[in-house]
mmCIF file with all atom_site columns, C-alpha atoms and ligand atoms in Angstrom:
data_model
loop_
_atom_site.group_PDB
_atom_site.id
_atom_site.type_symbol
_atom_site.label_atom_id
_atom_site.label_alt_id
_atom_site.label_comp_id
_atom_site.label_asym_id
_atom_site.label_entity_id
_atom_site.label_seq_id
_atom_site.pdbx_PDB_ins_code
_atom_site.Cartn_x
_atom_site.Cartn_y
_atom_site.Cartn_z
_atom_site.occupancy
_atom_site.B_iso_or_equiv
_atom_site.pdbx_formal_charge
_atom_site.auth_seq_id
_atom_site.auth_comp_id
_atom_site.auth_asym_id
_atom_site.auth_atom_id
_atom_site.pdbx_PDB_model_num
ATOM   1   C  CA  . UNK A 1 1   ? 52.214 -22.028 18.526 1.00 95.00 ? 1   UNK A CA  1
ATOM   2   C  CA  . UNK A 1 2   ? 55.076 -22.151 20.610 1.00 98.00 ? 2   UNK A CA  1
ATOM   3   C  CA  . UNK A 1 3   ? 58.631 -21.851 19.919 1.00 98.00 ? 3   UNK A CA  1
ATOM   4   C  CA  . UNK A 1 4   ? 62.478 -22.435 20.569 1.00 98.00 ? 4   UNK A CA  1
ATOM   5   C  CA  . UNK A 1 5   ? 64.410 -19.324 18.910 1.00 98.00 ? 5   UNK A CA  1
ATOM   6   C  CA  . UNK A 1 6   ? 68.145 -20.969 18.474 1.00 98.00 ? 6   UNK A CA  1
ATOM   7   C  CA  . UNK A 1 7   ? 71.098 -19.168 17.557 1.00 98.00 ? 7   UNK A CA  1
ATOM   8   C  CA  . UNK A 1 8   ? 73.618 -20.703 15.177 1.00 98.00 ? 8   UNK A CA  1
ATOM   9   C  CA  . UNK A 1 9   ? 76.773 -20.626 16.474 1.00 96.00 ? 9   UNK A CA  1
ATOM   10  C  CA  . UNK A 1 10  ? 78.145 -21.464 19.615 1.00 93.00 ? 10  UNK A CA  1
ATOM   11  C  CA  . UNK A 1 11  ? 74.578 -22.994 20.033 1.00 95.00 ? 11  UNK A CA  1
ATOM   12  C  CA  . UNK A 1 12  ? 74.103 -26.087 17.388 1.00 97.00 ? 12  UNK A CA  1
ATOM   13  C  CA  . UNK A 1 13  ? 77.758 -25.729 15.718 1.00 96.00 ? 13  UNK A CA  1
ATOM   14  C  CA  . UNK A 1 14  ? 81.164 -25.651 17.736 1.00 93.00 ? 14  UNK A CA  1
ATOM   15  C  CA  . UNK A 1 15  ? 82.992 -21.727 17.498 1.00 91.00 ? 15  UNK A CA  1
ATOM   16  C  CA  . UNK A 1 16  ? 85.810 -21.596 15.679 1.00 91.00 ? 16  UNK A CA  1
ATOM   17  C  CA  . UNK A 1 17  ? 89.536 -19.878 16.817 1.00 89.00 ? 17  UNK A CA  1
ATOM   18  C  CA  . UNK A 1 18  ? 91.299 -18.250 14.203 1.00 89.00 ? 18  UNK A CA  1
ATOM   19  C  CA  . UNK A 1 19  ? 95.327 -17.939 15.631 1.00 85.00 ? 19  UNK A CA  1
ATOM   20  C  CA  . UNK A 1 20  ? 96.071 -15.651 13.174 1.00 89.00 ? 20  UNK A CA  1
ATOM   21  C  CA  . UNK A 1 21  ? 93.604 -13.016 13.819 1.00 87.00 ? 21  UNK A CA  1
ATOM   22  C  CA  . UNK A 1 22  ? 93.120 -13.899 17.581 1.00 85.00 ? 22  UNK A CA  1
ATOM   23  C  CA  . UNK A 1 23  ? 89.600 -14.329 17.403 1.00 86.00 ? 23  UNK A CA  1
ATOM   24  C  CA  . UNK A 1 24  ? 86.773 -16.462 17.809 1.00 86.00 ? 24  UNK A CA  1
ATOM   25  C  CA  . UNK A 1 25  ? 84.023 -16.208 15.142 1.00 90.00 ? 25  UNK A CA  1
ATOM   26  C  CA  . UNK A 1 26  ? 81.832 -18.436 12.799 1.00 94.00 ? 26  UNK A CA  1
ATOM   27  C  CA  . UNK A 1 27  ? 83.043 -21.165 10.983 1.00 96.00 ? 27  UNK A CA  1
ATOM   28  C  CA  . UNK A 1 28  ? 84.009 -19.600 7.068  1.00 96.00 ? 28  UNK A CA  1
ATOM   29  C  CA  . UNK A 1 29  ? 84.160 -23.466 5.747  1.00 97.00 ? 29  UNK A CA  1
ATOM   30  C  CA  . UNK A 1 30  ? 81.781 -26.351 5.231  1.00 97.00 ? 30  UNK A CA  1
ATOM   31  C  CA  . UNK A 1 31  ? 84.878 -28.656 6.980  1.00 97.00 ? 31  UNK A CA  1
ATOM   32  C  CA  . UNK A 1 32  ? 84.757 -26.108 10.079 1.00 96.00 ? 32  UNK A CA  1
ATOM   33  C  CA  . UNK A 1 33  ? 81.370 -26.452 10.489 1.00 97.00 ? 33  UNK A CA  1
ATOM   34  C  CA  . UNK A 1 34  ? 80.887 -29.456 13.004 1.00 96.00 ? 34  UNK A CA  1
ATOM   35  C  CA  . UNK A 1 35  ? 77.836 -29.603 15.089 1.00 96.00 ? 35  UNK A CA  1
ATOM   36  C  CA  . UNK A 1 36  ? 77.879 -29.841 19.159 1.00 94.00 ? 36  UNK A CA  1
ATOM   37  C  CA  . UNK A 1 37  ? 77.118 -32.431 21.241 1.00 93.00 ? 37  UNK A CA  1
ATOM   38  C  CA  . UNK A 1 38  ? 73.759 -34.014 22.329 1.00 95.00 ? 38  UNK A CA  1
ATOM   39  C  CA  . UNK A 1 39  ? 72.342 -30.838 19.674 1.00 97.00 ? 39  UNK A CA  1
ATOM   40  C  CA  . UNK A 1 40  ? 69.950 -33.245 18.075 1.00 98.00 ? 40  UNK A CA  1
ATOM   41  C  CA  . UNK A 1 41  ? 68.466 -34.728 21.213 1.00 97.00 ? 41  UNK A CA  1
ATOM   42  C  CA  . UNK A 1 42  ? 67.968 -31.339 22.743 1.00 97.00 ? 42  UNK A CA  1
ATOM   43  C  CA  . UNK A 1 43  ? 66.246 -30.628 19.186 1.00 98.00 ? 43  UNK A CA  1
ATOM   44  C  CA  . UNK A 1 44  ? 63.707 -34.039 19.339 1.00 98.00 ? 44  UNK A CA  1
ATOM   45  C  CA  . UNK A 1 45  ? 62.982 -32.662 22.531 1.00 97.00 ? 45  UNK A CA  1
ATOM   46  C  CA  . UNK A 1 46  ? 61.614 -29.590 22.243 1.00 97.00 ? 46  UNK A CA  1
ATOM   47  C  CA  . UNK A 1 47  ? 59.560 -30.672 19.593 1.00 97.00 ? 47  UNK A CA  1
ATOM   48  C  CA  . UNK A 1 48  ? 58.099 -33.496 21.624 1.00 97.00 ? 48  UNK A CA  1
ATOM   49  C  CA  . UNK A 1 49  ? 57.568 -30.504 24.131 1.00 96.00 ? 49  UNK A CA  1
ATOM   50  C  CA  . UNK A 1 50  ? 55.561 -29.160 21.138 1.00 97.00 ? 50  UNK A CA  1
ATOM   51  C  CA  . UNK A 1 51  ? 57.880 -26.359 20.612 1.00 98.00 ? 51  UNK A CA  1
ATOM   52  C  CA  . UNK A 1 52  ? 58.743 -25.357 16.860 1.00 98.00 ? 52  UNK A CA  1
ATOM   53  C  CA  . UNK A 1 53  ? 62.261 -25.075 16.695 1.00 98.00 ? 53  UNK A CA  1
ATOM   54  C  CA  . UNK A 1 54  ? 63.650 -21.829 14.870 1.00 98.00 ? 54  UNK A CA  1
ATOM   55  C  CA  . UNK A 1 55  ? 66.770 -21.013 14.219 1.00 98.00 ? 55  UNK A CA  1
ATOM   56  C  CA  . UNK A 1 56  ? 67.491 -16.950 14.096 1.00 98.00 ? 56  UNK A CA  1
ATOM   57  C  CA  . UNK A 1 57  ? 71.414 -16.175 13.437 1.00 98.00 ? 57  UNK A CA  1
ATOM   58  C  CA  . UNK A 1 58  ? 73.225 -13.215 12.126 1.00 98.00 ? 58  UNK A CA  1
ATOM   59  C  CA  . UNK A 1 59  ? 75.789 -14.122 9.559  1.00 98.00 ? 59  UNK A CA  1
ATOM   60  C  CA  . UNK A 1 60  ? 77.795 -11.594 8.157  1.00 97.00 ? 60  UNK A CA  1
ATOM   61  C  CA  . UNK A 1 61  ? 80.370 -13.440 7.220  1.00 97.00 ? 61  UNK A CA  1
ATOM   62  C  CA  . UNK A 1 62  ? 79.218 -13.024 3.316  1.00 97.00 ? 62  UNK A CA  1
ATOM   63  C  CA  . UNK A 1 63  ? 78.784 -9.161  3.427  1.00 97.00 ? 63  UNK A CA  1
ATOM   64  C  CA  . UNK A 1 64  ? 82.635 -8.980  5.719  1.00 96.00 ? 64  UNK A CA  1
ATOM   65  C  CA  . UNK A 1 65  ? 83.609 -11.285 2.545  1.00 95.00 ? 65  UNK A CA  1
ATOM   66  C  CA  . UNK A 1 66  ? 84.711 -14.159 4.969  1.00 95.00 ? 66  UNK A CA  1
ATOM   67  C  CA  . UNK A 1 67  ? 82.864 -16.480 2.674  1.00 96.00 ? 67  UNK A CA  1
ATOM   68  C  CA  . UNK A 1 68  ? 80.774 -16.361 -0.673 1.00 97.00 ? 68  UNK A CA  1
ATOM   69  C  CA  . UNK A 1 69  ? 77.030 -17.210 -0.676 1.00 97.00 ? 69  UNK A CA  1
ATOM   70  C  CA  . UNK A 1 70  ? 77.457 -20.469 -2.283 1.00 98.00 ? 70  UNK A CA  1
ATOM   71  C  CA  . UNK A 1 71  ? 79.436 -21.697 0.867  1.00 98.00 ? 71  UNK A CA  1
ATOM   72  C  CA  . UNK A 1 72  ? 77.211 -19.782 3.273  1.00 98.00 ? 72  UNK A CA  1
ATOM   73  C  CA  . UNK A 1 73  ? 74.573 -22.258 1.751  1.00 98.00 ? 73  UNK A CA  1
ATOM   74  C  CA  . UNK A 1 74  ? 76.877 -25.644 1.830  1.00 98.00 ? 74  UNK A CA  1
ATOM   75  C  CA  . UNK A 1 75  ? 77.019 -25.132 5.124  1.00 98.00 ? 75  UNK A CA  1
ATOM   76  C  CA  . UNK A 1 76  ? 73.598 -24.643 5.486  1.00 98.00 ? 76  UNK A CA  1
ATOM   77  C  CA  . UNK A 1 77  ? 73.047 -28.157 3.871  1.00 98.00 ? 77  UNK A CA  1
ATOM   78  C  CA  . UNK A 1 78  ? 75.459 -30.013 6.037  1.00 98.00 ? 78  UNK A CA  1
ATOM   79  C  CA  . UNK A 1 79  ? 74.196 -28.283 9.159  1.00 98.00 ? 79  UNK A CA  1
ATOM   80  C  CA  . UNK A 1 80  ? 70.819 -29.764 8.124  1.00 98.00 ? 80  UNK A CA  1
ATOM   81  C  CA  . UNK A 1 81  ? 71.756 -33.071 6.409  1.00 98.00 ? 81  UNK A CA  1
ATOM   82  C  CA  . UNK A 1 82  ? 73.686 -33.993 10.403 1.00 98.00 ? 82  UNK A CA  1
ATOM   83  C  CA  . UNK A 1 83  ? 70.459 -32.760 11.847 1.00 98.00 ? 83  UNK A CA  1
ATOM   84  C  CA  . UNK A 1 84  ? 68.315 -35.060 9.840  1.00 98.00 ? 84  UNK A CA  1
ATOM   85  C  CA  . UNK A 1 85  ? 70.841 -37.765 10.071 1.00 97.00 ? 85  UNK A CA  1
ATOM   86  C  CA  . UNK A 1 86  ? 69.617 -38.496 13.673 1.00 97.00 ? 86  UNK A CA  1
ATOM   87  C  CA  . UNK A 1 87  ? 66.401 -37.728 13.085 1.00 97.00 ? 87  UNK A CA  1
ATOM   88  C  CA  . UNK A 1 88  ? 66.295 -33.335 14.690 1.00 98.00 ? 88  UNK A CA  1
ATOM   89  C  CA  . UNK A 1 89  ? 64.756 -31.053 11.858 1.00 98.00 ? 89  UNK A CA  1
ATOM   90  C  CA  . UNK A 1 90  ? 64.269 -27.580 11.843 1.00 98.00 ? 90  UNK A CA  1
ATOM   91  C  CA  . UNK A 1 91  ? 61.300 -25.904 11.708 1.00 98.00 ? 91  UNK A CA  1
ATOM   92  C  CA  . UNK A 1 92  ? 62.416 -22.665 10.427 1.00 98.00 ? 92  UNK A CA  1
ATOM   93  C  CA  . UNK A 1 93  ? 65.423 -20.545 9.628  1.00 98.00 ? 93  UNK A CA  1
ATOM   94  C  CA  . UNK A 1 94  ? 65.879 -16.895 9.394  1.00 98.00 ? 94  UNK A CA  1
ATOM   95  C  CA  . UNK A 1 95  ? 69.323 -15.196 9.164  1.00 98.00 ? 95  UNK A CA  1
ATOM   96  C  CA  . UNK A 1 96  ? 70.261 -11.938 8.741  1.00 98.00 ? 96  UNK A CA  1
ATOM   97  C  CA  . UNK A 1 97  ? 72.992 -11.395 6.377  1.00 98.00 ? 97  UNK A CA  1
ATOM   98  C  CA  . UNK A 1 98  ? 73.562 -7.565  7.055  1.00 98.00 ? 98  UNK A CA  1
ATOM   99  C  CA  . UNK A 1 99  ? 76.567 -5.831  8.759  1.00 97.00 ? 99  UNK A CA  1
ATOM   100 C  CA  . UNK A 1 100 ? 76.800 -2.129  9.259  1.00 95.00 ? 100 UNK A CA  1
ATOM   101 C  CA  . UNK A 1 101 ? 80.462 -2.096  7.822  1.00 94.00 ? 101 UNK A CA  1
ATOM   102 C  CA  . UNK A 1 102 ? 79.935 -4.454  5.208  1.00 95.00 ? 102 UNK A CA  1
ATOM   103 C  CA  . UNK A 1 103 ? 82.629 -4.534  2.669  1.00 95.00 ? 103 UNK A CA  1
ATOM   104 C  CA  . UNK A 1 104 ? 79.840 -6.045  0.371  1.00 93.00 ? 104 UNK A CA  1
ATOM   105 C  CA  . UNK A 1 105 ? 77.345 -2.995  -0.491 1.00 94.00 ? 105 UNK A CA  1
ATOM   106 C  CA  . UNK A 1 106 ? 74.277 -4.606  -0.898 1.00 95.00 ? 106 UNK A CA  1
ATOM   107 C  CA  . UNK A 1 107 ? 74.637 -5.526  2.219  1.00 96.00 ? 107 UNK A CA  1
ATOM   108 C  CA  . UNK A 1 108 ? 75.651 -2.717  4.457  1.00 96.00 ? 108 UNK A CA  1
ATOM   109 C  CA  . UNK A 1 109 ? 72.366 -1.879  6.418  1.00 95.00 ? 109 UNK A CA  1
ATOM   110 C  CA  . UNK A 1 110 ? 71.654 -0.880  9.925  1.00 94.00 ? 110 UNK A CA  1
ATOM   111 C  CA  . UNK A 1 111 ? 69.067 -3.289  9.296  1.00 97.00 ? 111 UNK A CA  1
ATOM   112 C  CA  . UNK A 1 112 ? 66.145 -4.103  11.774 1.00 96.00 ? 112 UNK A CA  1
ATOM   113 C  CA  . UNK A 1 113 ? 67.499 -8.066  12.158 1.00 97.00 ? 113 UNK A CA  1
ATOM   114 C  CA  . UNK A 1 114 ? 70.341 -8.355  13.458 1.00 98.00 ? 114 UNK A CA  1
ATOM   115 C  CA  . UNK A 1 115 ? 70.349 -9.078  16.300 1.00 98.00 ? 115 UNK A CA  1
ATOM   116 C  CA  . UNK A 1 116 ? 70.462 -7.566  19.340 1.00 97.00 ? 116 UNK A CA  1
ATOM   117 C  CA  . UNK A 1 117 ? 66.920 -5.991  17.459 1.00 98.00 ? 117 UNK A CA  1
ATOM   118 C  CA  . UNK A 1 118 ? 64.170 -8.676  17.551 1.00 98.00 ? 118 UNK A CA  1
ATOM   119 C  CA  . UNK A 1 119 ? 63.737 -8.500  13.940 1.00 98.00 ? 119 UNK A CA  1
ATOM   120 C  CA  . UNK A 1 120 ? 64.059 -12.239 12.849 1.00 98.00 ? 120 UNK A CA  1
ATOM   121 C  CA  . UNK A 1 121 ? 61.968 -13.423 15.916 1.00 98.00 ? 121 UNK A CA  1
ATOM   122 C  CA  . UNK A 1 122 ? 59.357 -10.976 15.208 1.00 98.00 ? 122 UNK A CA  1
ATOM   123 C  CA  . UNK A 1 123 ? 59.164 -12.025 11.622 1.00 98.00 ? 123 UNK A CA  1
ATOM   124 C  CA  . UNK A 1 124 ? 58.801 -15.694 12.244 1.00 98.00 ? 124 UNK A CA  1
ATOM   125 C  CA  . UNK A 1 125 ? 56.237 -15.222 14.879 1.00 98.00 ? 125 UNK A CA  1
ATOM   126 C  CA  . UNK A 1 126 ? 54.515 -13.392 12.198 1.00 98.00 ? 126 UNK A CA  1
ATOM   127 C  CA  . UNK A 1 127 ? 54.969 -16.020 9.498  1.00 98.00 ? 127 UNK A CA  1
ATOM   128 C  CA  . UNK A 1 128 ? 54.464 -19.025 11.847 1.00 97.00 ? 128 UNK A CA  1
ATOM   129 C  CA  . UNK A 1 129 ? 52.092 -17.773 14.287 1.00 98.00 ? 129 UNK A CA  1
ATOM   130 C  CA  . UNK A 1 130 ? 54.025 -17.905 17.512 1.00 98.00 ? 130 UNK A CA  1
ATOM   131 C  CA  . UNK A 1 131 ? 52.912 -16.519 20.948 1.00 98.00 ? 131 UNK A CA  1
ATOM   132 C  CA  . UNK A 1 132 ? 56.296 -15.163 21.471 1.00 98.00 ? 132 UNK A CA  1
ATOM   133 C  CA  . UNK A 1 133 ? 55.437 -14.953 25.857 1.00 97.00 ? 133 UNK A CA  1
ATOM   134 C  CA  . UNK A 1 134 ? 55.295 -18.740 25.543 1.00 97.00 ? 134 UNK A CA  1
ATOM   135 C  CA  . UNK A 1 135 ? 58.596 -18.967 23.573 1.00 98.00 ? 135 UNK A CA  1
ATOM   136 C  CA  . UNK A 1 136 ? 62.300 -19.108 24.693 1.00 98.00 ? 136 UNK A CA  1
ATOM   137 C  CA  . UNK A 1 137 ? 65.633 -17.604 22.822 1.00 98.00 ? 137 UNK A CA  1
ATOM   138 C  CA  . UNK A 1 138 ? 68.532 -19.658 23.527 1.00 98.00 ? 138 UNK A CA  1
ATOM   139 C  CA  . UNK A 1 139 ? 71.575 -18.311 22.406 1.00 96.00 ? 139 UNK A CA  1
ATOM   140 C  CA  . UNK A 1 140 ? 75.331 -17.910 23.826 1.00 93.00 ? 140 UNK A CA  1
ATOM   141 C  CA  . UNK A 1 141 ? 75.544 -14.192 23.521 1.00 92.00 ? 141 UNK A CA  1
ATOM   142 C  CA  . UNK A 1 142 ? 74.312 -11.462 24.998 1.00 91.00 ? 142 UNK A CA  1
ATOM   143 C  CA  . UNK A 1 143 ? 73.163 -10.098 22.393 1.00 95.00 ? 143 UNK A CA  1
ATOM   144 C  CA  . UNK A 1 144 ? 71.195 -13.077 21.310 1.00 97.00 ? 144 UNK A CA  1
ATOM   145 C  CA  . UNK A 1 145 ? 69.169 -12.539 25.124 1.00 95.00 ? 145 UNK A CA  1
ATOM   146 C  CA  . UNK A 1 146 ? 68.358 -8.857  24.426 1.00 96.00 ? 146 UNK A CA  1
ATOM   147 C  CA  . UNK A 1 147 ? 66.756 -10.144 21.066 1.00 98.00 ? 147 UNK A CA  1
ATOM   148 C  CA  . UNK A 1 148 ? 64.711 -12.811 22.699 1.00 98.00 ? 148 UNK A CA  1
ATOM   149 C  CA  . UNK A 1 149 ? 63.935 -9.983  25.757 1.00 97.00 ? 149 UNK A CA  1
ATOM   150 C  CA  . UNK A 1 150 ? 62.714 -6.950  23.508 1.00 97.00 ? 150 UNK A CA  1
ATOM   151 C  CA  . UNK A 1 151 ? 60.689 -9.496  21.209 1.00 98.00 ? 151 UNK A CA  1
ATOM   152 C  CA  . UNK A 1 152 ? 59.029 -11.184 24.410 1.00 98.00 ? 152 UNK A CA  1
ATOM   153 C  CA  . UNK A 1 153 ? 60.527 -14.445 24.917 1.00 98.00 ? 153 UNK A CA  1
ATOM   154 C  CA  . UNK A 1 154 ? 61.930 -15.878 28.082 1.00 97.00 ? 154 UNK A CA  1
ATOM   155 C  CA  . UNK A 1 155 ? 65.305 -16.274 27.610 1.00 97.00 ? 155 UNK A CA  1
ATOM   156 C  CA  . UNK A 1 156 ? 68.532 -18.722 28.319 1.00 96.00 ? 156 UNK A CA  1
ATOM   157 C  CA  . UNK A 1 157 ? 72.477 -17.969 28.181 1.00 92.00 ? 157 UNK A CA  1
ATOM   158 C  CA  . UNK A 1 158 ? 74.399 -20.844 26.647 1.00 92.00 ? 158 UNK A CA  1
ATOM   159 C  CA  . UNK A 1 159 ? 78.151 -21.471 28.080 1.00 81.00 ? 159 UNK A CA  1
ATOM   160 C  CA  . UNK A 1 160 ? 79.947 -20.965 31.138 1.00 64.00 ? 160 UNK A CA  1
ATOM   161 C  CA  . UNK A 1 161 ? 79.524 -17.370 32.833 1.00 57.00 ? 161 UNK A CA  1
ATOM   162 C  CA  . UNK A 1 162 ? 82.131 -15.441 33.275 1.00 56.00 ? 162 UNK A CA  1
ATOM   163 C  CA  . UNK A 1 163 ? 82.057 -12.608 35.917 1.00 55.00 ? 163 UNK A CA  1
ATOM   164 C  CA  . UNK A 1 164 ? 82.151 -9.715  33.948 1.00 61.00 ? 164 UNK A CA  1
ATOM   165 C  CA  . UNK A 1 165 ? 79.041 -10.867 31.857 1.00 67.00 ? 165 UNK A CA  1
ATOM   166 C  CA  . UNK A 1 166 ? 77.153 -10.526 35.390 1.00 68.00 ? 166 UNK A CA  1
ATOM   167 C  CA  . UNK A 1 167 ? 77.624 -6.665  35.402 1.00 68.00 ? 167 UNK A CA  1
ATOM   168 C  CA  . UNK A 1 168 ? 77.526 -6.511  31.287 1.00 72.00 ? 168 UNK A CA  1
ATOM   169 C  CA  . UNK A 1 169 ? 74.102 -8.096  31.578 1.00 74.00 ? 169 UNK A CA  1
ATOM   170 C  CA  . UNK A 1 170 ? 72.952 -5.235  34.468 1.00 73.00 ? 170 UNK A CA  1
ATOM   171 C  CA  . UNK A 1 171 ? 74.156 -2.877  32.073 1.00 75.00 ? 171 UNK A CA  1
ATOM   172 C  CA  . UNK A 1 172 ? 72.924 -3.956  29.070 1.00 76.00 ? 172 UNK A CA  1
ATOM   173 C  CA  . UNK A 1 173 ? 70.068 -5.279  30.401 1.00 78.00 ? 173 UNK A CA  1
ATOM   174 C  CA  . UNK A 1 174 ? 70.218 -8.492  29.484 1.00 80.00 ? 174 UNK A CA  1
ATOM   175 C  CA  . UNK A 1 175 ? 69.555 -10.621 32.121 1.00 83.00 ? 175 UNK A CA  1
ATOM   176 C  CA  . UNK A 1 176 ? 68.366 -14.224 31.247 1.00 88.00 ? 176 UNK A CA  1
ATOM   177 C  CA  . UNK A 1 177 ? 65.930 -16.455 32.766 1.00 88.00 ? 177 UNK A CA  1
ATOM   178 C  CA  . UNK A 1 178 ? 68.347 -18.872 32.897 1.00 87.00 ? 178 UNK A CA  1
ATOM   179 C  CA  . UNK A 1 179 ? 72.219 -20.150 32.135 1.00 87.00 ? 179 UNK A CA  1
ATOM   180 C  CA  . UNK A 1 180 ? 72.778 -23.566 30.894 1.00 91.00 ? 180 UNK A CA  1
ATOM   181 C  CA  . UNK A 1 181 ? 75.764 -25.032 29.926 1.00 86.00 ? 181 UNK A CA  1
ATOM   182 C  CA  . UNK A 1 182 ? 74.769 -27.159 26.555 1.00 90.00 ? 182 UNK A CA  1
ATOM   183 C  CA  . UNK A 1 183 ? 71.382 -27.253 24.667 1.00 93.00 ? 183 UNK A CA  1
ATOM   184 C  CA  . UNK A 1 184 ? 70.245 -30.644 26.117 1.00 93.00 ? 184 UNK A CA  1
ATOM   185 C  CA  . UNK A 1 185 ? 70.721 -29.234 29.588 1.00 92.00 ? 185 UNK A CA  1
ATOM   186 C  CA  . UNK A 1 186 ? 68.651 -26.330 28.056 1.00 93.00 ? 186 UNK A CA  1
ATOM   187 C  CA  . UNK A 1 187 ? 65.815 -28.760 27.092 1.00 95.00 ? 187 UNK A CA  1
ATOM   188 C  CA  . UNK A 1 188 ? 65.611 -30.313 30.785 1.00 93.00 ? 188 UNK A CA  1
ATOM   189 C  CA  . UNK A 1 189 ? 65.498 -26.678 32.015 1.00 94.00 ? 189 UNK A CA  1
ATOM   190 C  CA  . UNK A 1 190 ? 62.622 -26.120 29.596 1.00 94.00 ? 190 UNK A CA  1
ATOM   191 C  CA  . UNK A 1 191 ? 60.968 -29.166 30.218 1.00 92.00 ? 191 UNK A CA  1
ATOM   192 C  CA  . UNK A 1 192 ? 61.135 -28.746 34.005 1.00 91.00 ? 192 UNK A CA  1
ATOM   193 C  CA  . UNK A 1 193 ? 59.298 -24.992 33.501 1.00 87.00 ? 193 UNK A CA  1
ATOM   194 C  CA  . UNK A 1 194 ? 56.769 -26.223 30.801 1.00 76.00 ? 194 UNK A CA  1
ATOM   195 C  CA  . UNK A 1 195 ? 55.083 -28.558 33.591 1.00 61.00 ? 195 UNK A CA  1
ATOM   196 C  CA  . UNK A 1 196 ? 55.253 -25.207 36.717 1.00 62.00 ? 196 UNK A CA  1
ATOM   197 C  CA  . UNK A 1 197 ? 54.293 -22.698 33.847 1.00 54.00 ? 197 UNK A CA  1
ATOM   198 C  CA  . UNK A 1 198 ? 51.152 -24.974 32.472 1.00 48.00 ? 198 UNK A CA  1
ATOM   199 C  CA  . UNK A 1 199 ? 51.720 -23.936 29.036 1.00 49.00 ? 199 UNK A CA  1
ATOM   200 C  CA  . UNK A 1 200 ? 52.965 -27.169 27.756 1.00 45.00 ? 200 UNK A CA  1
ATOM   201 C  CA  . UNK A 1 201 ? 49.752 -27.891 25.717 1.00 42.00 ? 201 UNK A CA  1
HETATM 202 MG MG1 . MG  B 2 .   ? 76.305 -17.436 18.927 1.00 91.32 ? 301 MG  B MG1 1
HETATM 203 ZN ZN1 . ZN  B 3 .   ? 69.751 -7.735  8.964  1.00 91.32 ? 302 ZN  B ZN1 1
#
């Protein structure tokens, strides 16, 4: 098998700004969590490409205390009750709930996946059987390309660059395969390689 590692957010559901704190970060409520554009096209297809669709996200926000579990997983239903509304289902989803200064004990780890460490898509190739050098990780963070990069997978940048990121991704190395600006112009990108790779069957 073959698959499309997605991150969460900034990927299938819209960021959210918090004024107070001056930050961007993951919604914390079920009525912040609104999914992007053309997300469940982009979704149909890659699986008509053949691609199992997996979602791999850290989400701390229960172990910072941002939310309780019970939300974490409301938001978890709406996220998939929209999918399945116009007809995109995922295949798979792994989070990792851990956070090195987690106020929440039980989950303070240096754990092995969060990301940037390939733990989740390691896991699911594992449990799914993925070839993970005919897979892509599609995320908008750097840190979501090293994943895909350690663990094998070609890899795409979401959003618009900015210049720093070109010398942060030297750096870090962190390079992706690609930048795209939304996930259905991911899915053209993806569909345009499939046929000059060969591995779409
Ligand atoms: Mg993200
Ligand atoms: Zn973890």
């Amino acid at each position: 098998m073959k698959a499309i590692f997605l991150d969460r957010d900034g990927v299938i559901n819209e960021l959210i700004y918090y004024r107070e704190q001056g930050v961007i970060d993951s919604p914390f409520t079920v009525e912040q969590f609104r999914l992007l554009p053309g997300v469940s096209e982009a979704i149909k297809k890659f699986r008509e490409m053949d691609y199992k669709v997996v979602l791999v996200s850290n989400q701390p926000g229960i172990a910072k205390g941002h939310m309780s579990r019970q939300t974490f997983e409301t938001i978890t239903k709406k996220m998939e009750a929209e999918l399945a509304k116009e007809g995109a289902f995922l295949d798979a989803e792994y989070y990792c709930f851990h956070h090195p200064e987690a106020k929440i004990k039980k989950l303070k780890a240096n754990c092995e996946c969060r990301k940037p460490k390939p733990g989740l898509l390691v896991k699911a190739a594992k449990d799914i059987d993925i070839d993970l050098s005919k897979s892509w990780m599609i995320g908008d963070g750097l840190t979501d390309v090293k994943a895909g990069k350690v663990a094998g997978t070609r890899t795409i940048l979401l959003g618009r660059m900015k210049c720093e990121l070109c010398r942060l991704m030297d750096e870090d190395d962190a390079r992706p395969d690609a930048i795209t600006s939304d996930l259905m112009e991911t899915a053209q990108f993806i569909l345009k390689q499939g046929g000059k790779h060969g591995d779409l069957h």
